[in-house]
PDB file of C-alpha atoms in Angstrom:
ATOM      1  CA  UNK Y  14      59.348 173.166  36.184  1.00 62.00           C
ATOM      2  CA  UNK Y  15      62.763 174.223  37.656  1.00 89.00           C
ATOM      3  CA  UNK Y  16      64.251 171.504  35.206  1.00 95.00           C
ATOM      4  CA  UNK Y  17      62.641 173.118  32.304  1.00 96.00           C
ATOM      5  CA  UNK Y  18      63.676 176.772  32.973  1.00 97.00           C
ATOM      6  CA  UNK Y  19      67.339 175.246  33.461  1.00 97.00           C
ATOM      7  CA  UNK Y  20      67.162 173.542  29.984  1.00 97.00           C
ATOM      8  CA  UNK Y  21      65.986 177.202  28.570  1.00 97.00           C
ATOM      9  CA  UNK Y  22      68.733 179.030  30.531  1.00 97.00           C
ATOM     10  CA  UNK Y  23      71.231 176.312  28.942  1.00 97.00           C
ATOM     11  CA  UNK Y  24      69.978 176.848  25.518  1.00 96.00           C
ATOM     12  CA  UNK Y  25      70.314 180.680  25.789  1.00 96.00           C
ATOM     13  CA  UNK Y  26      73.781 180.363  27.137  1.00 96.00           C
ATOM     14  CA  UNK Y  27      75.168 179.232  23.882  1.00 96.00           C
ATOM     15  CA  UNK Y  28      74.506 182.865  22.288  1.00 94.00           C
ATOM     16  CA  UNK Y  29      77.022 185.556  23.014  1.00 89.00           C
ATOM     17  CA  UNK Y  30      74.882 188.465  21.889  1.00 91.00           C
ATOM     18  CA  UNK Y  31      71.272 189.583  21.970  1.00 91.00           C
ATOM     19  CA  UNK Y  32      70.540 189.332  18.156  1.00 92.00           C
ATOM     20  CA  UNK Y  33      71.358 185.373  18.337  1.00 95.00           C
ATOM     21  CA  UNK Y  34      68.916 185.171  21.117  1.00 94.00           C
ATOM     22  CA  UNK Y  35      66.429 186.998  19.376  1.00 92.00           C
ATOM     23  CA  UNK Y  36      66.949 184.696  16.053  1.00 94.00           C
ATOM     24  CA  UNK Y  37      66.435 181.732  18.529  1.00 95.00           C
ATOM     25  CA  UNK Y  38      63.170 183.216  19.908  1.00 94.00           C
ATOM     26  CA  UNK Y  39      62.034 183.504  16.131  1.00 94.00           C
ATOM     27  CA  UNK Y  40      62.926 179.849  15.958  1.00 94.00           C
ATOM     28  CA  UNK Y  41      61.005 178.951  18.943  1.00 94.00           C
ATOM     29  CA  UNK Y  42      57.872 180.663  17.815  1.00 92.00           C
ATOM     30  CA  UNK Y  43      57.452 177.838  15.325  1.00 88.00           C
ATOM     31  CA  UNK Y  44      57.036 175.551  18.018  1.00 80.00           C
ATOM     32  CA  UNK Y  45      54.272 177.497  19.542  1.00 86.00           C
ATOM     33  CA  UNK Y  46      50.889 175.324  19.955  1.00 76.00           C
ATOM     34  CA  UNK Y  47      48.220 176.623  17.739  1.00 79.00           C
ATOM     35  CA  UNK Y  48      45.450 178.414  19.137  1.00 90.00           C
ATOM     36  CA  UNK Y  49      41.991 177.675  17.890  1.00 91.00           C
ATOM     37  CA  UNK Y  50      40.677 180.581  15.463  1.00 91.00           C
ATOM     38  CA  UNK Y  51      37.659 181.229  17.620  1.00 93.00           C
ATOM     39  CA  UNK Y  52      40.328 182.030  20.503  1.00 92.00           C
ATOM     40  CA  UNK Y  53      41.598 184.814  18.448  1.00 92.00           C
ATOM     41  CA  UNK Y  54      39.223 187.265  19.721  1.00 91.00           C
ATOM     42  CA  UNK Y  55      39.317 190.226  22.134  1.00 91.00           C
ATOM     43  CA  UNK Y  56      37.878 188.072  25.146  1.00 91.00           C
ATOM     44  CA  UNK Y  57      41.460 186.175  24.908  1.00 93.00           C
ATOM     45  CA  UNK Y  58      43.708 188.958  23.842  1.00 93.00           C
ATOM     46  CA  UNK Y  59      46.244 190.055  26.561  1.00 92.00           C
ATOM     47  CA  UNK Y  60      45.918 193.897  26.896  1.00 84.00           C
ATOM     48  CA  UNK Y  61      49.150 195.836  27.684  1.00 77.00           C
ATOM     49  CA  UNK Y  62      51.227 194.153  24.929  1.00 76.00           C
ATOM     50  CA  UNK Y  63      52.475 196.332  22.012  1.00 77.00           C
ATOM     51  CA  UNK Y  64      51.634 193.187  19.341  1.00 88.00           C
ATOM     52  CA  UNK Y  65      48.544 191.310  19.675  1.00 91.00           C
ATOM     53  CA  UNK Y  66      48.565 188.373  21.994  1.00 94.00           C
ATOM     54  CA  UNK Y  67      45.805 185.776  22.504  1.00 96.00           C
ATOM     55  CA  UNK Y  68      46.138 182.960  25.077  1.00 96.00           C
ATOM     56  CA  UNK Y  69      43.719 180.620  25.911  1.00 96.00           C
ATOM     57  CA  UNK Y  70      43.712 177.982  28.927  1.00 96.00           C
ATOM     58  CA  UNK Y  71      41.709 174.725  29.703  1.00 95.00           C
ATOM     59  CA  UNK Y  72      41.704 172.054  32.497  1.00 96.00           C
ATOM     60  CA  UNK Y  73      42.624 168.454  31.197  1.00 96.00           C
ATOM     61  CA  UNK Y  74      42.193 166.526  34.142  1.00 95.00           C
ATOM     62  CA  UNK Y  75      43.955 168.322  36.990  1.00 95.00           C
ATOM     63  CA  UNK Y  76      46.419 170.061  34.745  1.00 97.00           C
ATOM     64  CA  UNK Y  77      46.196 173.640  32.620  1.00 97.00           C
ATOM     65  CA  UNK Y  78      46.972 173.528  29.210  1.00 96.00           C
ATOM     66  CA  UNK Y  79      47.534 176.731  27.384  1.00 96.00           C
ATOM     67  CA  UNK Y  80      47.460 177.677  23.523  1.00 95.00           C
ATOM     68  CA  UNK Y  81      48.581 181.194  22.404  1.00 95.00           C
ATOM     69  CA  UNK Y  82      49.370 183.130  19.419  1.00 94.00           C
ATOM     70  CA  UNK Y  83      50.844 186.297  18.253  1.00 93.00           C
ATOM     71  CA  UNK Y  84      51.093 188.615  15.250  1.00 91.00           C
ATOM     72  CA  UNK Y  85      54.610 189.514  16.221  1.00 91.00           C
ATOM     73  CA  UNK Y  86      57.411 186.536  16.011  1.00 91.00           C
ATOM     74  CA  UNK Y  87      59.656 187.580  19.146  1.00 90.00           C
ATOM     75  CA  UNK Y  88      56.553 187.834  21.122  1.00 91.00           C
ATOM     76  CA  UNK Y  89      55.365 184.576  19.702  1.00 94.00           C
ATOM     77  CA  UNK Y  90      58.576 183.074  20.827  1.00 95.00           C
ATOM     78  CA  UNK Y  91      58.571 184.634  24.201  1.00 94.00           C
ATOM     79  CA  UNK Y  92      55.016 183.194  24.795  1.00 95.00           C
ATOM     80  CA  UNK Y  93      56.186 179.637  23.476  1.00 96.00           C
ATOM     81  CA  UNK Y  94      59.185 179.749  26.445  1.00 96.00           C
ATOM     82  CA  UNK Y  95      56.102 180.707  28.843  1.00 96.00           C
ATOM     83  CA  UNK Y  96      53.882 177.526  27.910  1.00 96.00           C
ATOM     84  CA  UNK Y  97      56.852 175.436  27.912  1.00 95.00           C
ATOM     85  CA  UNK Y  98      57.492 176.107  31.273  1.00 97.00           C
ATOM     86  CA  UNK Y  99      53.881 176.575  32.565  1.00 97.00           C
ATOM     87  CA  UNK Y 100      51.866 174.067  30.522  1.00 96.00           C
ATOM     88  CA  UNK Y 101      50.651 170.842  31.612  1.00 96.00           C
ATOM     89  CA  UNK Y 102      50.903 172.097  35.255  1.00 97.00           C
ATOM     90  CA  UNK Y 103      48.517 172.211  38.192  1.00 96.00           C
ATOM     91  CA  UNK Y 104      46.911 175.631  39.228  1.00 96.00           C
ATOM     92  CA  UNK Y 105      48.637 175.597  42.576  1.00 96.00           C
ATOM     93  CA  UNK Y 106      52.217 174.972  40.701  1.00 96.00           C
ATOM     94  CA  UNK Y 107      51.510 177.652  38.114  1.00 97.00           C
ATOM     95  CA  UNK Y 108      50.403 180.158  41.058  1.00 96.00           C
ATOM     96  CA  UNK Y 109      53.491 179.470  43.149  1.00 95.00           C
ATOM     97  CA  UNK Y 110      55.715 179.338  40.262  1.00 95.00           C
ATOM     98  CA  UNK Y 111      59.062 181.577  40.333  1.00 95.00           C
ATOM     99  CA  UNK Y 112      59.845 182.285  36.480  1.00 96.00           C
ATOM    100  CA  UNK Y 113      63.472 182.737  37.341  1.00 96.00           C
ATOM    101  CA  UNK Y 114      64.639 181.929  33.562  1.00 96.00           C
ATOM    102  CA  UNK Y 115      63.510 185.089  32.489  1.00 95.00           C
ATOM    103  CA  UNK Y 116      66.116 187.419  34.413  1.00 94.00           C
ATOM    104  CA  UNK Y 117      68.667 184.658  33.870  1.00 95.00           C
ATOM    105  CA  UNK Y 118      68.598 184.737  30.315  1.00 95.00           C
ATOM    106  CA  UNK Y 119      68.609 188.290  30.093  1.00 92.00           C
ATOM    107  CA  UNK Y 120      65.149 188.528  28.512  1.00 91.00           C
ATOM    108  CA  UNK Y 121      63.620 191.250  30.848  1.00 83.00           C
ATOM    109  CA  UNK Y 122      66.892 193.112  30.743  1.00 87.00           C
ATOM    110  CA  UNK Y 123      66.966 193.324  26.665  1.00 88.00           C
ATOM    111  CA  UNK Y 124      63.288 193.705  25.838  1.00 86.00           C
ATOM    112  CA  UNK Y 125      62.009 197.327  25.203  1.00 83.00           C
ATOM    113  CA  UNK Y 126      59.690 198.713  27.789  1.00 83.00           C
ATOM    114  CA  UNK Y 127      56.544 198.109  25.891  1.00 83.00           C
ATOM    115  CA  UNK Y 128      57.676 194.524  25.279  1.00 84.00           C
ATOM    116  CA  UNK Y 129      58.706 193.891  28.909  1.00 88.00           C
ATOM    117  CA  UNK Y 130      55.270 195.538  30.092  1.00 88.00           C
ATOM    118  CA  UNK Y 131      53.882 192.613  27.312  1.00 89.00           C
ATOM    119  CA  UNK Y 132      55.860 189.917  29.015  1.00 92.00           C
ATOM    120  CA  UNK Y 133      54.688 190.886  32.359  1.00 93.00           C
ATOM    121  CA  UNK Y 134      50.869 190.957  30.746  1.00 94.00           C
ATOM    122  CA  UNK Y 135      51.231 187.516  29.619  1.00 95.00           C
ATOM    123  CA  UNK Y 136      52.429 185.956  32.798  1.00 96.00           C
ATOM    124  CA  UNK Y 137      49.994 187.693  34.955  1.00 95.00           C
ATOM    125  CA  UNK Y 138      47.156 186.328  32.449  1.00 95.00           C
ATOM    126  CA  UNK Y 139      48.480 182.819  32.697  1.00 96.00           C
ATOM    127  CA  UNK Y 140      48.685 182.926  36.542  1.00 96.00           C
ATOM    128  CA  UNK Y 141      45.096 184.360  36.562  1.00 95.00           C
ATOM    129  CA  UNK Y 142      43.837 181.500  34.512  1.00 96.00           C
ATOM    130  CA  UNK Y 143      45.569 179.336  37.004  1.00 97.00           C
ATOM    131  CA  UNK Y 144      43.938 181.049  40.000  1.00 96.00           C
ATOM    132  CA  UNK Y 145      40.540 180.734  38.313  1.00 95.00           C
ATOM    133  CA  UNK Y 146      40.721 177.325  37.916  1.00 94.00           C
ATOM    134  CA  UNK Y 147      42.118 176.741  41.490  1.00 91.00           C
ATOM    135  CA  UNK Y 148      38.749 178.187  42.652  1.00 82.00           C
ATOM    136  CA  UNK Y 149      36.926 175.618  40.414  1.00 67.00           C
ATOM    137  CA  UNK Y 150      38.717 172.495  41.920  1.00 50.00           C
ATOM    138  CA  UNK Y 151      38.334 173.336  45.281  1.00 47.00           C
TER     139      UNK Y 151
END
């Protein structure tokens, strides 16, 4: 997990200003695994986000697999980063995870307050899925 976060930090370190970082986030939105159309409903919607964001999680073996979508491309790039770090991990790994890359790349400091709230809501939901799945595997 730390290796992936360190890769992200390195990728963002080549950009000097936040406009370039936003452009990179937009590029990353293309890498987001597609969410099934039936999961673009209120049941999967993240509340607290300015834009619409849907996240689904399922267990494959002992690992959680995430899919997501958003109607805003920067938000879509942010969720693509979160999935890159948190996807294909055990529930306990996700529960214990320290997402230090968010501060290290300056993401939380350069988002609007509503986008920061949305980021926190996305992380919280992904961790809640992990908590729910950890209870089912015990």
